[in-house]
Coordinates of C-alpha atoms in Angstrom, one line a residue:
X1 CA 19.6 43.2 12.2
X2 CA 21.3 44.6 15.5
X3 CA 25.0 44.4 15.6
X4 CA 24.9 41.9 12.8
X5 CA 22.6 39.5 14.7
X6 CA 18.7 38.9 13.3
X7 CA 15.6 39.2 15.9
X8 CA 14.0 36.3 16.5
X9 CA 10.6 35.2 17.9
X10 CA 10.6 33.6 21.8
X11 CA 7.7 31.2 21.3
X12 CA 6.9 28.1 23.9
X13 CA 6.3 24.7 22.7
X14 CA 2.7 23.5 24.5
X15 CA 3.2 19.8 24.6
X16 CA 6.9 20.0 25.5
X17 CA 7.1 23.5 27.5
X18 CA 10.4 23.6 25.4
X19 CA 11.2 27.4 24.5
X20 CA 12.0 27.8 20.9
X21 CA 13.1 30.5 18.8
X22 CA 12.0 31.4 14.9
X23 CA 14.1 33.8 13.1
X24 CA 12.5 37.1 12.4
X25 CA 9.3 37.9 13.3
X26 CA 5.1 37.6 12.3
X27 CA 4.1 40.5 10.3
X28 CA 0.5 40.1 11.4
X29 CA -2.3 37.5 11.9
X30 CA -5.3 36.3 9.3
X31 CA -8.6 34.3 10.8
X32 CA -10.3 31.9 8.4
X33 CA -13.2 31.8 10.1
X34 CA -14.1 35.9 9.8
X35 CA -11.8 36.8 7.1
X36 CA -10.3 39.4 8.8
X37 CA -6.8 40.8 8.8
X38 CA -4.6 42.4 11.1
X39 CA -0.8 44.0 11.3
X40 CA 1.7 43.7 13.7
X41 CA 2.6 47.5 13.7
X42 CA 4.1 47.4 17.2
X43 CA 7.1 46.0 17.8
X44 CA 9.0 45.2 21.4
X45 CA 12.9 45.2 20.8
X46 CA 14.2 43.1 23.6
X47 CA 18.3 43.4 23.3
X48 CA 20.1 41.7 25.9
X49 CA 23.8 42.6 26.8
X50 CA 26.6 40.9 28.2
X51 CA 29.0 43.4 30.7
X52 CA 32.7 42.2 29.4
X53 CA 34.5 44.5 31.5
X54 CA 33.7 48.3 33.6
X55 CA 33.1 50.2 30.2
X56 CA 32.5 47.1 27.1
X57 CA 29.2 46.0 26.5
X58 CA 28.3 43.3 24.2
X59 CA 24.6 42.6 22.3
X60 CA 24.1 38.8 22.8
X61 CA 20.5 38.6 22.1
X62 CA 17.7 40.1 19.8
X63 CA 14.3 39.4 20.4
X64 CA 11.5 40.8 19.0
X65 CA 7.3 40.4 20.1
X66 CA 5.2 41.4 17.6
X67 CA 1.8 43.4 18.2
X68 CA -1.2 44.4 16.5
X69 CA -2.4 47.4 18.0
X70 CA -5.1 49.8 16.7
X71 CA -4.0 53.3 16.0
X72 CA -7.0 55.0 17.3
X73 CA -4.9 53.6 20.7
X74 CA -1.8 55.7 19.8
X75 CA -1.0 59.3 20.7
X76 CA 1.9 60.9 19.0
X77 CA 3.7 63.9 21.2
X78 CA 5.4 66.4 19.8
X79 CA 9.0 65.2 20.5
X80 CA 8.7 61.9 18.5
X81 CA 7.8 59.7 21.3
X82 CA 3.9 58.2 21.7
X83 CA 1.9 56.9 24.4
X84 CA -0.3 53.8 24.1
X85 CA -3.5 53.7 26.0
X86 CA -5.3 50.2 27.5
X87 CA -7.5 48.7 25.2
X88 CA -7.8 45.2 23.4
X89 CA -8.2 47.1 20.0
X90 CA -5.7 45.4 17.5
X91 CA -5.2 47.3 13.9
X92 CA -7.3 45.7 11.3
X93 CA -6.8 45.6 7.3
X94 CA -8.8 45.7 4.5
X95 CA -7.6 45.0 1.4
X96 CA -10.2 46.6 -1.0
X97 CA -9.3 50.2 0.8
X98 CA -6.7 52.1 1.8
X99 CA -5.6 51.8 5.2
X100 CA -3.5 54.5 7.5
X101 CA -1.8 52.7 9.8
X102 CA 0.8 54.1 12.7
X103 CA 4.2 51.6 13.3
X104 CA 5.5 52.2 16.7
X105 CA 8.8 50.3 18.4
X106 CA 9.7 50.2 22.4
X107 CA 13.0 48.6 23.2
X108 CA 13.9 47.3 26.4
X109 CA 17.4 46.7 27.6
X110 CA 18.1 43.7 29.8
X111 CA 21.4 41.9 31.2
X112 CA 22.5 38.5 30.0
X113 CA 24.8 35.7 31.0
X114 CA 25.2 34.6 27.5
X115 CA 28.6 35.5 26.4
X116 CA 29.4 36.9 23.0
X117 CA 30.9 33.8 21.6
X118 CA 27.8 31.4 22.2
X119 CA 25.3 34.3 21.3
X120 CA 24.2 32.4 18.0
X121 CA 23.5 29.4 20.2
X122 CA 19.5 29.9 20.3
X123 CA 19.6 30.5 16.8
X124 CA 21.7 27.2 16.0
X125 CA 20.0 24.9 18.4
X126 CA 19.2 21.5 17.4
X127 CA 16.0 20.9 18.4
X128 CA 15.0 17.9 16.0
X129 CA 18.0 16.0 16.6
X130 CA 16.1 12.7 16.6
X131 CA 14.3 12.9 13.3
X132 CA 17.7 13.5 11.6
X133 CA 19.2 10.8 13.9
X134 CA 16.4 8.7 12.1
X135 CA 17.5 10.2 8.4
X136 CA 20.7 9.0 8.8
X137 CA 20.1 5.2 10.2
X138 CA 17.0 5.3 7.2
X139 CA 19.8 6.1 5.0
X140 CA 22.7 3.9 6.0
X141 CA 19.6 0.8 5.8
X142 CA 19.2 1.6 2.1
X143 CA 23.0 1.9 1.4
X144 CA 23.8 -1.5 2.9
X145 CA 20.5 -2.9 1.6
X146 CA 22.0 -1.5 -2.5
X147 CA 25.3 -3.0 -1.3
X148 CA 23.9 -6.5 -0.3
X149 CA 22.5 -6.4 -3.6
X150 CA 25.0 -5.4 -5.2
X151 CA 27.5 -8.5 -3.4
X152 CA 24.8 -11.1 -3.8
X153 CA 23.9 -10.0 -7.1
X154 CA 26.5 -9.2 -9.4
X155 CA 29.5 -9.5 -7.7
X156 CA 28.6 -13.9 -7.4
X157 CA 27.1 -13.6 -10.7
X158 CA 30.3 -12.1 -12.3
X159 CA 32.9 -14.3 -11.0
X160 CA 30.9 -17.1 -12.6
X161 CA 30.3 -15.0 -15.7
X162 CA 34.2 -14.6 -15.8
X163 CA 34.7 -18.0 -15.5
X164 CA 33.1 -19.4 -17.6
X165 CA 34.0 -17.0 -20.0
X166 CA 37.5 -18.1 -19.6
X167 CA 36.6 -21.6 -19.9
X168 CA 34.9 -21.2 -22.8
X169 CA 37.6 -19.5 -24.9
X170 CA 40.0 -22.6 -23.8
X171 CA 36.8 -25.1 -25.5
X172 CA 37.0 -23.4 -28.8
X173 CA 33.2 -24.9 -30.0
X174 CA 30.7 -22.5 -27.5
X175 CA 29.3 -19.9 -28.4
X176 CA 29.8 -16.6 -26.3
X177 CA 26.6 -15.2 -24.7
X178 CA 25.6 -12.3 -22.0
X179 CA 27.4 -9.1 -21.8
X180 CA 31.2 -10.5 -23.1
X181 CA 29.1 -10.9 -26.4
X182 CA 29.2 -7.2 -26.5
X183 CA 33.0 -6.1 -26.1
X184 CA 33.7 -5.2 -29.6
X185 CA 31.2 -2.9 -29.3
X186 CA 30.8 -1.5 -25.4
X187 CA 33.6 1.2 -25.7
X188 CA 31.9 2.4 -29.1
X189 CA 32.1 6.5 -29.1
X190 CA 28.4 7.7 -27.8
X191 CA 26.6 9.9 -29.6
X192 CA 26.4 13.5 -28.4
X193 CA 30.4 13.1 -26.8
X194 CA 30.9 16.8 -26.4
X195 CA 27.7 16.8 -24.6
X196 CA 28.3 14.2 -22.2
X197 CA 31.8 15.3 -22.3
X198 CA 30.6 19.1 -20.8
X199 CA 28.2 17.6 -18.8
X200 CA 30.5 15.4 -16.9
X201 CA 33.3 18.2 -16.7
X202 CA 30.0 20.2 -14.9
X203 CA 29.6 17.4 -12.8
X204 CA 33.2 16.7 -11.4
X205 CA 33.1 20.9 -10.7
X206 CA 29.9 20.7 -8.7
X207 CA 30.9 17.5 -6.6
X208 CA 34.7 19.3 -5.8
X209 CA 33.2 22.4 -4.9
X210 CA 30.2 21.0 -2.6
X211 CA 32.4 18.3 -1.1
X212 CA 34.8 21.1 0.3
X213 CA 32.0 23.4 1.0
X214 CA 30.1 20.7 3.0
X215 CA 33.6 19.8 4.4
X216 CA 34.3 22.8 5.7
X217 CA 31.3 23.9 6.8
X218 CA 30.7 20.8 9.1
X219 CA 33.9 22.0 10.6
X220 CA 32.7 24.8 11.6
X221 CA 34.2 27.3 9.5
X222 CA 31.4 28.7 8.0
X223 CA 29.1 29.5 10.1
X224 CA 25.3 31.4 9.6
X225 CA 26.9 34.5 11.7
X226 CA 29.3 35.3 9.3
X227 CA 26.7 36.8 7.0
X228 CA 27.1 35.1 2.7
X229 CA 30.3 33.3 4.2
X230 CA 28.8 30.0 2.8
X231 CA 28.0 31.1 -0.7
X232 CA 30.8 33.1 -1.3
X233 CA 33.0 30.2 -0.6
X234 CA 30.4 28.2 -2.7
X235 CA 31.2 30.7 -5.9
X236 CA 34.4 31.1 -5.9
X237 CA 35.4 27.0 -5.0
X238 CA 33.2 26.6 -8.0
X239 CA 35.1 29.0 -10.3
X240 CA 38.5 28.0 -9.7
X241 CA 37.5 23.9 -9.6
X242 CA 36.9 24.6 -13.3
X243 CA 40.7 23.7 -13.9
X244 CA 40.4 20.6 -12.6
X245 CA 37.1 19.7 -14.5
X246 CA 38.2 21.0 -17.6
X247 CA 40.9 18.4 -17.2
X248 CA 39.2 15.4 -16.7
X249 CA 36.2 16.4 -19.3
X250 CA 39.2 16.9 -21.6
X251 CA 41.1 13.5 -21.0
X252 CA 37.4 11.7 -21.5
X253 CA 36.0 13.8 -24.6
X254 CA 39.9 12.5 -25.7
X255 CA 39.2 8.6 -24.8
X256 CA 35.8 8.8 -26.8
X257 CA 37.3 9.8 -29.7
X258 CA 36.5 13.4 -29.7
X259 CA 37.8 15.6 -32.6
X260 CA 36.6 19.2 -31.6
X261 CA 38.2 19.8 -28.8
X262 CA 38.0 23.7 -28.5
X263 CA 33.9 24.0 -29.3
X264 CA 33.6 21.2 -26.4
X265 CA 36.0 22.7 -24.0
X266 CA 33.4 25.9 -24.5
X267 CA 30.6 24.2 -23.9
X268 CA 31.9 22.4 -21.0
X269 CA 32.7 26.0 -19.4
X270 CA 29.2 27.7 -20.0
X271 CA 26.3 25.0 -20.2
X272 CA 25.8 24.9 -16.4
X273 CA 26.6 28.1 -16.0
X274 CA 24.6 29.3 -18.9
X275 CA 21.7 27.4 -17.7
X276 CA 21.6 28.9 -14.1
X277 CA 22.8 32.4 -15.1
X278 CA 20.3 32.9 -17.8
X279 CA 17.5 31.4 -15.3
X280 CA 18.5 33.9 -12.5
X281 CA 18.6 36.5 -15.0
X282 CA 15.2 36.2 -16.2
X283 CA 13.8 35.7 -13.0
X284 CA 15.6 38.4 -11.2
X285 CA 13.3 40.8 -14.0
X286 CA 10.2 39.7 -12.5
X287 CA 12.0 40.8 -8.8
X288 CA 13.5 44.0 -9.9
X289 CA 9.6 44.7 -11.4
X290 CA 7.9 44.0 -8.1
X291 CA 10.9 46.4 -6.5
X292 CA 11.8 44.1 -4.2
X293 CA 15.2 44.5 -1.8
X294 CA 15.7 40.6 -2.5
X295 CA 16.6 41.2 -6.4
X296 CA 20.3 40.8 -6.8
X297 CA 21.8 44.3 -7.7
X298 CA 23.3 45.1 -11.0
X299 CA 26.5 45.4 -10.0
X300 CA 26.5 41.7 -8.5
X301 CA 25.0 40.6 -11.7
X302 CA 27.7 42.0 -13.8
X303 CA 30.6 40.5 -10.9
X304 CA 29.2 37.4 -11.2
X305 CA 29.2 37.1 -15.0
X306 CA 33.2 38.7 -14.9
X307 CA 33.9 35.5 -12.7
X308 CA 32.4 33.7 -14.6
X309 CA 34.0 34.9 -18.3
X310 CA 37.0 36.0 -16.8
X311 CA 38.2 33.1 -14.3
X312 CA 35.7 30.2 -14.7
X313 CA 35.6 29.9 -18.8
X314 CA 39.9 30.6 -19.1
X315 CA 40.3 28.2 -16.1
X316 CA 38.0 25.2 -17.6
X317 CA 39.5 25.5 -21.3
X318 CA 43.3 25.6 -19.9
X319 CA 42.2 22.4 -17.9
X320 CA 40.6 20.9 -21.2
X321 CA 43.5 21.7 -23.4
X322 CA 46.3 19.3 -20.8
X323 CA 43.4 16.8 -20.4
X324 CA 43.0 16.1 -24.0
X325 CA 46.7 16.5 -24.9
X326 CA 47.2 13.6 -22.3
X327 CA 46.9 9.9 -22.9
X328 CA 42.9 9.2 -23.0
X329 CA 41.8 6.2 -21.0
X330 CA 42.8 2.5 -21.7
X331 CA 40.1 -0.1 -22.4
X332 CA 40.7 -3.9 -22.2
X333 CA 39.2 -4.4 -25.4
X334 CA 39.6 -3.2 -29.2
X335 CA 36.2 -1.8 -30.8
X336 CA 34.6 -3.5 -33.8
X337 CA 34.1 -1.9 -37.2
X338 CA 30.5 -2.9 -37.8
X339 CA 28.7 -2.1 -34.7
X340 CA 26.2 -4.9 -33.5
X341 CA 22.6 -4.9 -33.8
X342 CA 20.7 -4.4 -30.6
X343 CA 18.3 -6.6 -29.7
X344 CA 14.5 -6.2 -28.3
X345 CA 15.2 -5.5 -24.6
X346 CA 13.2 -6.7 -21.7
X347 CA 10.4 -4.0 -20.9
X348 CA 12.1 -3.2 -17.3
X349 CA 15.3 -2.4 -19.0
X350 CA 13.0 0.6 -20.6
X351 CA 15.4 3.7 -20.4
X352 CA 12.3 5.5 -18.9
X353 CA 11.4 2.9 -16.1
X354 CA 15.0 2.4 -15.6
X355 CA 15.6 5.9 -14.7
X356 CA 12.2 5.9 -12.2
X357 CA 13.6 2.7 -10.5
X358 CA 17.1 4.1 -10.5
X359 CA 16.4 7.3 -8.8
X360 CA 14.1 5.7 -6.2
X361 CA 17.0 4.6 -3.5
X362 CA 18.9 7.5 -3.3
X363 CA 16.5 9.9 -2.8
X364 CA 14.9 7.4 -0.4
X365 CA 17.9 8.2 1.5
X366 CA 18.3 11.4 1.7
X367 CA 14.4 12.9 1.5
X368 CA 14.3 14.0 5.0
X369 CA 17.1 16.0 4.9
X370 CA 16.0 16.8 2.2
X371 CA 12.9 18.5 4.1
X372 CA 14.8 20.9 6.2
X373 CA 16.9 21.7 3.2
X374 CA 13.8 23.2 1.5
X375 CA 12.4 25.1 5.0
X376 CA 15.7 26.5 5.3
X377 CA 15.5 27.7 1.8
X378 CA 11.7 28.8 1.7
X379 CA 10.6 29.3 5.0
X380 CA 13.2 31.5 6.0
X381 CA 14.9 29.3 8.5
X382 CA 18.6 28.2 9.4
X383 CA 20.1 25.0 8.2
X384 CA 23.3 24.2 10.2
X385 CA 23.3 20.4 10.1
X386 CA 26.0 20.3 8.2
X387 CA 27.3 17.3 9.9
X388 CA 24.5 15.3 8.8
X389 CA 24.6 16.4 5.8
X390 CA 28.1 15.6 5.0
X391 CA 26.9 12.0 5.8
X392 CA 23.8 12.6 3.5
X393 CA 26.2 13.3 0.9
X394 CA 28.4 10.3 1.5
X395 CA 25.3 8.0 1.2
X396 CA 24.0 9.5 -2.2
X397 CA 27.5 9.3 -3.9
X398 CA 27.7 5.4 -2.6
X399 CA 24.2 4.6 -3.4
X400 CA 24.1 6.3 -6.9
X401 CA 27.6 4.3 -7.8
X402 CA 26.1 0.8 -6.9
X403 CA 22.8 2.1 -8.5
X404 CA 24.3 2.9 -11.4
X405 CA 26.5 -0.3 -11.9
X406 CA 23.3 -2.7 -11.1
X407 CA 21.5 -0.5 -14.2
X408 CA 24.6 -1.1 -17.0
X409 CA 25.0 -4.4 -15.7
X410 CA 21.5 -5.9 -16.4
X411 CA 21.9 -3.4 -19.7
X412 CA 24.8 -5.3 -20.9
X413 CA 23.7 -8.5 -20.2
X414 CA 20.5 -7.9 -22.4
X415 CA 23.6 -7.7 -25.3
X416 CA 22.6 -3.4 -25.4
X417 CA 26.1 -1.7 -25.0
X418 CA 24.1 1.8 -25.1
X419 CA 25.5 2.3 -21.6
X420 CA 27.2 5.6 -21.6
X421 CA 23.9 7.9 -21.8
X422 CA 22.2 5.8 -19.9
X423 CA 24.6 5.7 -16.7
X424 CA 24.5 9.4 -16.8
X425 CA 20.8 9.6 -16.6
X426 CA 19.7 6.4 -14.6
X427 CA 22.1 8.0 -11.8
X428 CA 20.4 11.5 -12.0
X429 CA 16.8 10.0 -12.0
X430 CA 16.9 10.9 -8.2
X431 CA 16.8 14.4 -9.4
X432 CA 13.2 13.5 -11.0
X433 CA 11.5 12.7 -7.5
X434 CA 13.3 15.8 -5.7
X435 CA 11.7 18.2 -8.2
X436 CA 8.3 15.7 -7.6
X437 CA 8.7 16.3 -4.1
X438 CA 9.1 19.8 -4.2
X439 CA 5.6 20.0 -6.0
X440 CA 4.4 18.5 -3.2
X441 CA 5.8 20.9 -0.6
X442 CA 4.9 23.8 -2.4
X443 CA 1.0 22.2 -1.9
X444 CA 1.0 21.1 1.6
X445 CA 3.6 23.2 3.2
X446 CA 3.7 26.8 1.3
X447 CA 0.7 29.5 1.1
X448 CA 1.7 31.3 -2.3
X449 CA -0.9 32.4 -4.5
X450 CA 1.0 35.1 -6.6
X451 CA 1.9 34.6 -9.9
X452 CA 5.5 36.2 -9.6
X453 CA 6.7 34.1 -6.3
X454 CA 5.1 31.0 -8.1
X455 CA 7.4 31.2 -10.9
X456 CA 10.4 32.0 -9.0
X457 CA 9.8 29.0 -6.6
X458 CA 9.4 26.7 -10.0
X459 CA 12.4 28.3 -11.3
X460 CA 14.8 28.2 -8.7
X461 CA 13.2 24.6 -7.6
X462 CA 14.2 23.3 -11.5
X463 CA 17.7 24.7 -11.1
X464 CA 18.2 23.0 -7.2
X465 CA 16.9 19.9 -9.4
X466 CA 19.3 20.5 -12.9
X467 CA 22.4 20.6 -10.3
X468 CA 21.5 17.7 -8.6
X469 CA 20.9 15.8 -11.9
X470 CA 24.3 17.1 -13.0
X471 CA 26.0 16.0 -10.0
X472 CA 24.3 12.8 -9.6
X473 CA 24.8 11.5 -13.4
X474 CA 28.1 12.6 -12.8
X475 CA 28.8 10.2 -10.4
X476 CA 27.0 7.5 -12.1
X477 CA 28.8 7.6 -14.8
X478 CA 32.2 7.7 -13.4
X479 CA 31.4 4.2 -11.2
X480 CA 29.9 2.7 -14.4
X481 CA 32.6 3.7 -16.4
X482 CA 35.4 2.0 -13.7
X483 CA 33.2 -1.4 -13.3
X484 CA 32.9 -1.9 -17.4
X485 CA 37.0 -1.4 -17.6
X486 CA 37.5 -4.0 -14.4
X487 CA 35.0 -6.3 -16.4
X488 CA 36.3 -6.8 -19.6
X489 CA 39.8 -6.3 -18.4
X490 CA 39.1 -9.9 -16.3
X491 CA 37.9 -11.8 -19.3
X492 CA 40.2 -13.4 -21.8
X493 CA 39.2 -12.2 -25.1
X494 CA 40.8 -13.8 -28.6

């Protein structure tokens, strides 16, 4: 970093002659064919400046041109500075020895036009506009393919459910059939309620605090240059949505009959966060024993966890405590005593192959952004599409809603009023084929063969994967729960 800008690699594309830029730099060069290795330990500073006035001077560029130079080909004067003699020579490595090796640096000063306010430009540039172009017309084809679906489907099959429904309670003889035979029974308490309860409560706090994030970020207000702007808005959105999703996990555990209120409005404050802050915790061992400068500090380990105990966990259970002290949710229909016996379902309705077919759809939608996502995470690159992925993030809560509803309707018309659980998961299975994918990036696109960077990739892959499972069920469940209320609230049931 020079004046808080990185260096970055001038490199030329050969088919389009289109120059590029790659953030940071090589640290050297390996040869399959002979097995041999060599380090850059030469590197050429190029800082460009932009004259603001007589006596201001701004740094608008950083590059950086790596070189492998032998050290035999280095002299070292007394004064600090060294001279580099002509030679094709380059500094070679091998790993079963010890290897003294001289780093040198040159910098060279040059004059730029680029002004300081456009001097993240190169670093920003779009230069795959098309294939994301593509993403989002891919996308909006499922969407619209899930909502024709969706209309054809159920909407034309339930206005003749509905009325027939209504025209059989006014011939007292039939016998009811499909999913109205279920309504004394599909608002029955699920099992597990404080689970689903926390789970959901995680949910609404993750989709409030990316929605804003994403929000403001395709605005422009958090940009790359301002250095951890993103995730410490990210953090602290998160912590203080906790009063809002303590709420509304409060006013549900409430409508499904929930007794303990206080051990759920716990659990609803520390099972995410539990989950990713024990994960990072463990892993950040492995870091802090390999002495790396990417292990998060102590003193950031022990901020985060005050946020989290000190404003999150207060925050969610004041939330919880007015959301279950309010009116819980109506339902259009009373619940029997005697629940009904379930009958043998069709083998597609199989909560497994359910799940696989439900999470197909979105993620078809959103796998190539998907893509850059992961090289921006793992490959050290910047992501700054945030316009498209505000889109992205449009599509998946659509197409996991009508999803969702297509699932518990087919489940409710095979008389199985099991829907609550199942909502929740169908709509995450999406989460299933990101951490699929994910094994197949680490194989085709990433060269780690370490044990220590293996484990953090899985690990911080499963919690990437355990957010978006959160966040999708979440939303699932909420567009199930709003089409089985308008359902039974349009029949006429004696």
């Amino acid at each position: 970093l020079i004046d808080n800008l990185p260096c970055a690699t001038k490199f030329e594309n050969v088919e389009t002659h289109e120059v590029l830029y790659e953030h940071g730099y090589r640290l050297g060069l390996y040869t399959k064919k002979t097995e041999e290795t060599y380090i850059n330990n030469h590197l050429i500073m190029k800082l460009y400046y932009h004259k603001e006035s007589e006596d201001l001077y701004r740094v608008v560029g950083f590059e950086v041109e790596p070189k492998s130079i032998d050290s035999k080909r280095i002299n070292v004067n007394n004064d600090g500075t060294c001279a580099i003699q002509n030679g094709q020579e380059m500094q070679k490595i091998d790993p079963k020895n010890e290897n003294a090796i001289t780093t040198t640096y040159e910098v060279i000063w040059a004059n730029s036009e680029t002004r300081w306010a456009s001097r993240w430009d190169t670093y920003l540039a779009m230069t795959d506009a098309q294939i994301h172009w593509f993403s989002i017309v891919n996308s909006v084809i499922v969407v619209f393919f899930l909502a024709g679906i969706l209309s054809m489907i159920i909407v034309k099959t339930l206005r003749r459910d509905i009325a027939r429904y209504n025209q059989e309670d006014a011939d007292d003889g039939s016998e009811e059939t499909g999913w109205k035979l279920v309504h004394g029974d599909v608002f029955r308490p699920p099992h597990r309620k404080n689970v689903l309860a926390a789970l959901i409560g995680s949910g609404i706090q993750i989709f409030l605090m990316s929605l804003i994030v994403i929000v403001f970020a395709a605005l422009g207000m958090l940009s790359p240059s301002s250095r951890g702007a993103l995730i410490t808005a990210a953090s602290f959105l998160y912590v203080f949505m906790g009063l809002i999703a303590g709420f509304y996990a409060g006013r549900i555990y409430k409508t499904i009959r929930g007794s303990n209120w206080k051990r759920t409005a716990a659990l609803t404050a520390t099972i995410y966060p539990g989950i990713v802050f024990g994960i990072g915790f463990f892993l950040n061992f492995f870091i802090w024993g390999k002495r790396s400068s990417g292990a998060v500090p102590l003193s950031t380990m022990v901020a985060i966890l005050v946020m989290w105990l000190g404003i999150s966990f207060p925050l969610v259970c004041v939330g919880f405590y007015f959301g279950y002290r309010k009116q819980p949710y109506d339902h259009p229909v009373r619940t029997n005593q005697i629940p009904r016996q379930v009958p043998e379902q069709q083998w597609f309705l199989h909560p497994v192959l359910s799940t696989l077919m439900a999470g197909v759809l979105p993620f078809g939608a959103m796998f190539i952004e998907l893509f850059f996502i992961f090289s921006a995470i793992w490959e050290n690159q910047y992501y700054y599409l945030f316009g498209f992925l505000f889109l992205v993030f449009i599509i998946i809560i659509i197409s996991c809603s009508q999803i969702s509803i297509v699932i518990t309707y087919f489940q409710l018309c095979g008389e199985d009023y099991h829907w609550w659980w199942r909502s929740f998961i169908a709509s995450g299975g999406s989460a299933f084929y990101v951490f699929a994918y994910s094994i197949f990036y680490f194989f085709t696109k990433l060269d780690i063969t370490e044990v220590i960077p293996i484990m953090l990739y899985f690990g911080y892959t499963f919690l990437i994967c355990f957010t978006f499972w959160t966040l999708t069920g979440t939303i699932g469940f909420i567009a199930s729960y709003i089409f089985v209320r308008k359902i039974y609230a349009a029949v006429k049931i004696e």
